[in-house]
Structure formats: C-alpha cells, structure tokens
Short mmCIF file of C-alpha atoms and ligand atoms in Angstrom, two decimals:
data_model
loop_
_atom_site.label_atom_id
_atom_site.label_comp_id
_atom_site.label_asym_id
_atom_site.label_seq_id
_atom_site.Cartn_x
_atom_site.Cartn_y
_atom_site.Cartn_z
CA MET H 1 26.15 30.70 -6.29
CA ALA H 2 22.68 31.34 -7.69
CA PRO H 3 20.48 28.23 -7.96
CA ARG H 4 20.54 26.81 -11.45
CA LEU H 5 17.74 26.98 -13.97
CA ARG H 6 16.45 23.71 -15.43
CA VAL H 7 15.88 22.84 -19.09
CA GLY H 8 13.24 20.34 -20.23
CA ILE H 9 12.19 19.09 -23.65
CA ASP H 10 8.97 17.33 -24.61
CA LEU H 11 9.67 15.41 -27.81
CA GLY H 12 6.22 14.77 -29.25
CA GLY H 13 5.02 13.39 -32.56
CA THR H 14 3.97 16.77 -33.95
CA LYS H 15 5.91 19.30 -31.88
CA ILE H 16 9.07 19.58 -29.83
CA GLU H 17 8.53 21.89 -26.89
CA GLY H 18 11.22 23.25 -24.59
CA VAL H 19 11.10 25.21 -21.34
CA VAL H 20 13.48 26.79 -18.89
CA LEU H 21 12.25 26.58 -15.28
CA ASP H 22 13.42 28.66 -12.36
CA PRO H 23 14.19 26.91 -9.03
CA ASP H 24 10.54 27.38 -7.93
CA GLY H 25 9.22 25.62 -11.01
CA ALA H 26 8.02 28.77 -12.81
CA VAL H 27 8.48 28.99 -16.59
CA VAL H 28 11.17 31.48 -17.63
CA VAL H 29 11.11 30.74 -21.38
CA ARG H 30 9.04 28.46 -23.58
CA ARG H 31 9.74 27.51 -27.22
CA ARG H 32 7.87 25.22 -29.60
CA ILE H 33 8.87 23.88 -33.02
CA ALA H 34 7.49 21.27 -35.43
CA THR H 35 8.87 17.74 -35.10
CA ASP H 36 8.62 17.08 -38.84
CA GLN H 37 9.15 13.37 -38.21
CA ALA H 38 8.90 12.56 -41.94
CA ARG H 39 12.47 13.97 -42.22
CA GLY H 40 13.73 11.21 -39.98
CA TYR H 41 15.71 10.52 -36.87
CA ALA H 42 18.82 12.62 -37.59
CA HIS H 43 16.62 15.66 -38.26
CA ILE H 44 14.79 15.19 -34.92
CA VAL H 45 18.08 14.91 -33.00
CA ALA H 46 19.52 18.00 -34.74
CA THR H 47 16.31 20.03 -34.18
CA THR H 48 16.20 19.04 -30.52
CA ALA H 49 19.88 19.94 -30.06
CA ALA H 50 19.32 23.35 -31.71
CA LEU H 51 16.33 24.01 -29.43
CA VAL H 52 18.38 23.07 -26.36
CA GLY H 53 21.14 25.40 -27.55
CA GLU H 54 18.66 28.26 -27.75
CA LEU H 55 17.31 27.53 -24.25
CA ARG H 56 20.81 27.24 -22.79
CA SER H 57 21.59 30.75 -23.98
CA VAL H 58 18.89 31.79 -21.48
CA ALA H 59 19.45 29.14 -18.81
CA GLY H 60 23.23 29.51 -18.81
CA ASP H 61 25.08 26.82 -16.98
CA CYS H 62 23.02 23.64 -16.48
CA GLU H 63 24.06 20.17 -15.37
CA ALA H 64 21.74 18.03 -17.47
CA ILE H 65 18.72 18.15 -19.79
CA GLY H 66 15.46 16.32 -19.12
CA ILE H 67 13.71 14.82 -22.13
CA GLY H 68 10.16 13.45 -22.18
CA THR H 69 9.19 11.21 -25.07
CA PRO H 70 6.65 8.54 -25.93
CA GLY H 71 7.96 5.04 -25.27
CA ALA H 72 10.96 4.28 -23.09
CA VAL H 73 14.62 3.35 -23.08
CA SER H 74 14.90 -0.46 -23.20
CA THR H 75 16.79 -1.77 -20.19
CA ARG H 76 17.85 -4.72 -22.36
CA THR H 77 19.42 -2.78 -25.27
CA GLY H 78 19.67 0.84 -24.06
CA LEU H 79 17.79 1.83 -27.23
CA MET H 80 14.34 3.43 -27.57
CA LYS H 81 11.27 1.19 -27.69
CA ASN H 82 7.45 1.50 -27.87
CA CYS H 83 7.51 5.03 -29.39
CA ASN H 84 4.67 6.05 -31.66
CA THR H 85 7.16 8.45 -33.26
CA THR H 86 8.44 5.25 -34.83
CA CYS H 87 11.72 6.58 -36.25
CA LEU H 88 12.99 6.83 -32.64
CA ASN H 89 12.60 3.09 -32.02
CA GLY H 90 15.84 1.13 -31.98
CA ARG H 91 17.88 4.37 -31.71
CA ASP H 92 20.26 5.50 -28.99
CA LEU H 93 18.43 8.78 -28.34
CA PRO H 94 20.07 9.49 -24.94
CA GLY H 95 23.56 8.78 -26.33
CA ASP H 96 23.10 10.73 -29.58
CA LEU H 97 21.75 13.78 -27.75
CA ARG H 98 24.48 13.58 -25.12
CA ARG H 99 27.15 13.58 -27.86
CA GLN H 100 25.55 16.53 -29.70
CA LEU H 101 25.00 18.56 -26.54
CA GLY H 102 28.06 17.65 -24.52
CA LEU H 103 25.75 17.29 -21.50
CA PRO H 104 24.12 14.36 -19.71
CA VAL H 105 20.48 13.81 -20.69
CA VAL H 106 17.75 12.07 -18.74
CA VAL H 107 15.13 10.48 -21.00
CA GLU H 108 11.78 9.54 -19.46
CA ASN H 109 8.40 8.40 -20.75
CA ASP H 110 6.06 11.34 -21.40
CA ALA H 111 3.26 9.97 -19.19
CA ASN H 112 5.77 9.75 -16.33
CA CYS H 113 6.71 13.39 -17.00
CA PHE H 114 3.01 14.32 -16.90
CA ALA H 115 2.63 12.53 -13.54
CA LEU H 116 5.78 14.20 -12.15
CA ALA H 117 4.62 17.73 -13.06
CA GLU H 118 1.14 17.15 -11.63
CA ALA H 119 2.56 15.55 -8.48
CA THR H 120 5.03 18.41 -7.93
CA THR H 121 3.18 21.62 -8.79
CA GLY H 122 -0.19 20.40 -10.11
CA ALA H 123 -3.33 18.58 -9.03
CA GLY H 124 -1.43 16.00 -6.95
CA ARG H 125 0.75 18.47 -5.10
CA GLY H 126 1.53 17.35 -1.56
CA ALA H 127 0.36 13.75 -2.05
CA ARG H 128 2.77 10.83 -1.51
CA LEU H 129 1.61 8.47 -4.24
CA VAL H 130 0.27 10.07 -7.40
CA PHE H 131 -0.86 8.11 -10.43
CA GLY H 132 -1.07 10.14 -13.65
CA VAL H 133 -3.50 8.81 -16.25
CA ILE H 134 -3.38 9.79 -19.91
CA MET H 135 -6.59 9.15 -21.83
CA GLY H 136 -6.57 10.45 -25.37
CA THR H 137 -5.72 8.83 -28.67
CA GLY H 138 -3.87 6.27 -26.57
CA VAL H 139 -3.97 5.36 -22.90
CA GLY H 140 -0.90 5.54 -20.68
CA GLY H 141 0.09 6.31 -17.15
CA GLY H 142 2.88 7.13 -14.77
CA LEU H 143 3.64 6.72 -11.13
CA VAL H 144 5.27 9.23 -8.77
CA ILE H 145 6.18 8.27 -5.23
CA ASP H 146 7.34 10.92 -2.76
CA GLY H 147 8.06 13.35 -5.60
CA ARG H 148 10.07 10.93 -7.75
CA VAL H 149 9.12 9.01 -10.87
CA TRP H 150 8.93 5.27 -10.23
CA SER H 151 9.56 3.67 -13.62
CA GLY H 152 10.50 0.19 -12.39
CA PRO H 153 13.35 -2.15 -13.32
CA GLN H 154 11.87 -2.72 -16.82
CA HIS H 155 10.68 0.89 -17.36
CA ILE H 156 7.06 -0.22 -17.70
CA ALA H 157 5.56 0.90 -14.36
CA GLY H 158 2.26 2.66 -14.90
CA GLU H 159 1.49 1.11 -18.30
CA TRP H 160 -2.12 0.37 -17.43
CA GLY H 161 -3.21 0.89 -21.07
CA HIS H 162 -2.32 -2.69 -21.86
CA HIS H 163 -4.03 -4.40 -18.96
CA ALA H 164 -6.59 -6.66 -20.62
CA ILE H 165 -10.04 -6.16 -19.07
CA ASP H 166 -12.03 -8.14 -21.68
CA PRO H 167 -10.43 -11.29 -23.14
CA GLN H 168 -13.22 -11.35 -25.77
CA GLY H 169 -12.62 -7.70 -26.65
CA PRO H 170 -11.08 -6.17 -29.77
CA ARG H 171 -7.57 -7.23 -30.73
CA CYS H 172 -4.79 -4.80 -29.73
CA TYR H 173 -1.54 -4.07 -31.59
CA CYS H 174 0.34 -5.40 -28.55
CA GLY H 175 -0.98 -8.90 -29.29
CA GLN H 176 -3.65 -9.19 -26.58
CA ARG H 177 -7.40 -8.70 -26.74
CA GLY H 178 -9.49 -6.17 -24.84
CA CYS H 179 -6.70 -3.94 -23.53
CA VAL H 180 -7.77 -0.79 -21.67
CA GLU H 181 -6.45 1.25 -24.61
CA MET H 182 -8.68 -0.69 -27.01
CA LEU H 183 -11.75 0.10 -24.88
CA ILE H 184 -11.46 3.56 -23.32
CA SER H 185 -9.35 5.64 -25.73
CA GLY H 186 -11.05 8.25 -27.94
CA PRO H 187 -10.68 6.20 -31.15
CA ALA H 188 -12.03 3.09 -29.34
CA VAL H 189 -15.24 4.87 -28.27
CA GLU H 190 -15.63 6.41 -31.74
CA ARG H 191 -15.27 2.93 -33.30
CA ARG H 192 -17.91 1.45 -30.97
CA TYR H 193 -20.30 4.27 -31.80
CA ALA H 194 -19.74 3.80 -35.54
CA ASP H 195 -20.37 0.04 -35.18
CA ARG H 196 -23.70 0.72 -33.44
CA THR H 197 -24.99 3.50 -35.66
CA GLY H 198 -23.15 3.20 -38.98
CA ALA H 199 -22.29 6.90 -38.53
CA ARG H 200 -18.95 8.45 -37.65
CA ALA H 201 -18.69 11.04 -34.87
CA SER H 202 -15.82 12.48 -32.86
CA MET H 203 -15.48 11.80 -29.13
CA GLY H 204 -16.64 15.37 -28.41
CA GLU H 205 -19.73 14.92 -30.60
CA ILE H 206 -20.56 11.59 -28.96
CA VAL H 207 -20.47 13.19 -25.49
CA ALA H 208 -22.62 16.12 -26.67
CA ARG H 209 -25.15 13.73 -28.26
CA ALA H 210 -25.25 11.58 -25.12
CA ARG H 211 -26.04 14.65 -23.01
CA ALA H 212 -28.76 15.60 -25.50
CA GLY H 213 -30.37 12.18 -24.97
CA GLU H 214 -29.35 10.23 -28.09
CA SER H 215 -29.52 6.59 -27.01
CA ALA H 216 -26.61 5.15 -29.05
CA ALA H 217 -24.33 7.93 -27.82
CA ARG H 218 -25.56 7.42 -24.24
CA GLU H 219 -24.74 3.70 -24.50
CA ALA H 220 -21.26 4.47 -25.82
CA LEU H 221 -20.62 6.96 -23.02
CA ASP H 222 -22.04 4.63 -20.33
CA GLU H 223 -19.83 1.83 -21.64
CA LEU H 224 -16.79 4.15 -21.47
CA LEU H 225 -17.61 5.11 -17.88
CA ASP H 226 -18.15 1.51 -16.81
CA ARG H 227 -14.87 0.35 -18.34
CA PHE H 228 -13.05 3.35 -16.90
CA GLY H 229 -14.37 2.17 -13.53
CA ARG H 230 -13.18 -1.38 -14.02
CA ALA H 231 -9.73 -0.33 -15.23
CA LEU H 232 -9.11 2.27 -12.53
CA ALA H 233 -10.52 0.02 -9.78
CA ASN H 234 -7.87 -2.60 -10.66
CA LEU H 235 -5.24 0.07 -10.36
CA VAL H 236 -6.59 1.38 -7.04
CA SER H 237 -6.75 -2.14 -5.61
CA ILE H 238 -3.09 -2.73 -6.49
CA LEU H 239 -1.50 0.66 -5.71
CA ASP H 240 -4.03 2.49 -3.52
CA PRO H 241 -2.72 5.89 -4.68
CA ASP H 242 -3.58 9.08 -2.79
CA VAL H 243 -4.48 10.92 -5.98
CA ILE H 244 -5.24 9.92 -9.58
CA VAL H 245 -4.78 12.84 -11.98
CA LEU H 246 -6.47 12.56 -15.37
CA GLY H 247 -4.87 14.02 -18.50
CA GLY H 248 -5.29 13.76 -22.26
CA GLY H 249 -8.28 14.81 -24.36
CA LEU H 250 -10.81 12.59 -22.55
CA SER H 251 -9.96 14.15 -19.17
CA ASN H 252 -12.26 17.03 -20.19
CA ILE H 253 -15.35 14.76 -19.94
CA ASP H 254 -17.06 15.90 -16.70
CA GLU H 255 -18.94 12.60 -16.31
CA LEU H 256 -15.65 10.80 -15.55
CA TYR H 257 -15.42 12.61 -12.20
CA VAL H 258 -18.97 11.70 -11.14
CA ASP H 259 -20.38 8.60 -12.88
CA GLY H 260 -16.89 7.35 -13.75
CA ARG H 261 -15.83 7.70 -10.14
CA ALA H 262 -19.00 5.86 -9.03
CA ALA H 263 -18.02 3.01 -11.37
CA VAL H 264 -14.54 2.87 -9.78
CA ALA H 265 -16.21 2.65 -6.35
CA ARG H 266 -18.43 -0.19 -7.65
CA TYR H 267 -15.50 -2.34 -8.75
CA VAL H 268 -12.81 -1.50 -6.19
CA PHE H 269 -11.98 -4.11 -3.53
CA ASN H 270 -13.12 -1.94 -0.64
CA ASP H 271 -16.27 -0.71 1.08
CA GLU H 272 -15.52 2.93 0.20
CA LEU H 273 -13.49 4.93 -2.29
CA ARG H 274 -11.43 7.71 -0.76
CA THR H 275 -9.04 8.08 -3.70
CA ALA H 276 -9.11 11.58 -5.17
CA ILE H 277 -9.75 11.40 -8.94
CA VAL H 278 -9.06 14.86 -10.30
CA ARG H 279 -8.51 16.81 -13.49
CA ASN H 280 -4.97 17.95 -14.32
CA VAL H 281 -3.87 21.53 -13.69
CA HIS H 282 -1.08 21.92 -16.26
CA GLY H 283 -2.94 20.77 -19.39
CA ASP H 284 -0.74 20.30 -22.46
CA SER H 285 2.26 21.76 -20.64
CA ALA H 286 2.56 19.00 -18.03
CA GLY H 287 4.88 16.88 -20.21
CA VAL H 288 7.49 19.55 -20.77
CA LEU H 289 7.33 20.81 -17.16
CA GLY H 290 7.84 17.25 -15.90
CA ALA H 291 10.78 16.79 -18.28
CA ALA H 292 12.52 19.83 -16.75
CA MET H 293 11.79 18.46 -13.27
CA LEU H 294 13.71 15.26 -14.08
CA VAL H 295 17.03 17.05 -13.54
ZN1 ZN Q 1 -2.61 -3.88 -25.78
#
C-alpha cells in the first residue's frame, strides 16, 4: 500500500489555509480562503469542512486531519479557550468538525504547530528540544521534544507570553502586569515609542529610525532587545533547549540575533550561552505544515 498523504489546516483569524503533504513532508497542494469570522462559528466550521473536502479529493484516503488554531482545547471542558478568533471560544471545534467530516481531527495550538514544522523540516531539524517563539502582534510559543509536540497536561506548555517580567509594567488582558506580551510584541513597542515621542510609527519604521540614529527609536529598540534577553533567558534557564526558532513579524529584526542574543547571555544562569537562536525557515507556512504533521 502506498504511504498516505497528510492533510493539515491552519485556522487563522483572517485566512484558513490547507495543505496536502506527501510522506516526505513536501507540499502537494495548497489552498487558502478567507475566514470571514464576522459570519460566525457555523460559517467557519462549514468553510473548513468544505476546504478539507477539496483537499481530500487530492489526498484520497486519510486517517485524520490536523488543525492548527489560536488558543487550545480546554482539558476541563473539552471546548476551545484563549482564541483571539473569539467566536471559537466555548465551542466544541474538534467534535463539530469530526461530525461534519466523518474523520478524527487533531486540534493543536498554532504556535505548537509552528514549532513542530520548524523542528521537523525547518530551522530546528535534527535537534532534540526545540522551542518555537512567535513574536508578532502577540507573543506565544511551543515546545517540541524528540519530534513531538509537548503541550502538557493543561495544554499551556510554551505559553511564555504571559510570564510577568515587570510587576510594575503595563496591565495585561490576562489580569497580570508586565507580561512578556505586553513588553516585546509589536504593538507594545509601538505604544512605548508613541508615549516617548507623541508620534505613532509602525514597528518596521521604529527599527529603520533606530538604525538611522534617532534616539527615541534607538531607546525603544534597545528596550525591546533587553526585555527579549530577560524573557528568553528565563526560558533557557528552565528548559535549556537545543534550538530556539523565532517566528512572527518581529523575527525579521536582525538585531535580535546579535544584540538580543547578547542580552540572553547576560541574563541566563550560566557562564556561556550555547543555545542556537535562529530565524524560522518556513515563514508564514509553518503553521499549516505543522498542522499536517500532527497526524
Ligand atoms: Zn498576560
């Protein structure tokens, strides 16, 4: 019997992406459609099911479908929680999709899918413990050990975005102050810059201005790098991963791999820093590739 193809879906806030992977992890087909979350939960489930149907006409027989999504399945209720596509929260997404598709589905957090793809065929390939970091509008993370996602008994492993690193820092929607997400996400840096200068600028503009020598932008970037160092050093001291792969919009900032890395070395509980801190290979596609690798 020929090895089976795998189907993965990345259910994002603006688009639903699907792929079919061959047994070597190469993409056979890729499809992308709008999420249109304003039309609600039932629409998202129906759209996802239709997309899976289309992919199965290519993939043929498959045993299960892997789904990556923001948030996680609550181990307490079995329902979705912590999704920024808020109409998914409190819903039985795995059950509803399983009933529509007539197939088992594996639902996993999208940062875990990112980490799985990078650990399997990306920047962390061959390493035993890979930590995937997402730094963009939000901050998240995922942990892969020996090629498998480690999500933990409460499905919160890797959620370093809500480690508080400044108890006097800005208040976070999770109820704490000074969470990593409140300090090193794109919107957080943009807010700090606006507070200093009274002017609004995007993360990309702030980095460009810092490189051109503007002092307020330089301070904002230096603060980002220092806090990145603190946050990642905590993580390295706890997990000591072989590789940390950076993803999300901020992973394109070159300074993270030099000055940011130096800041990690400054704060880590060790006399050296051997941990590889590297840029992702799969870019935006990591989530959907990782979803297919779940099955
Ligand atoms: Zn928080």
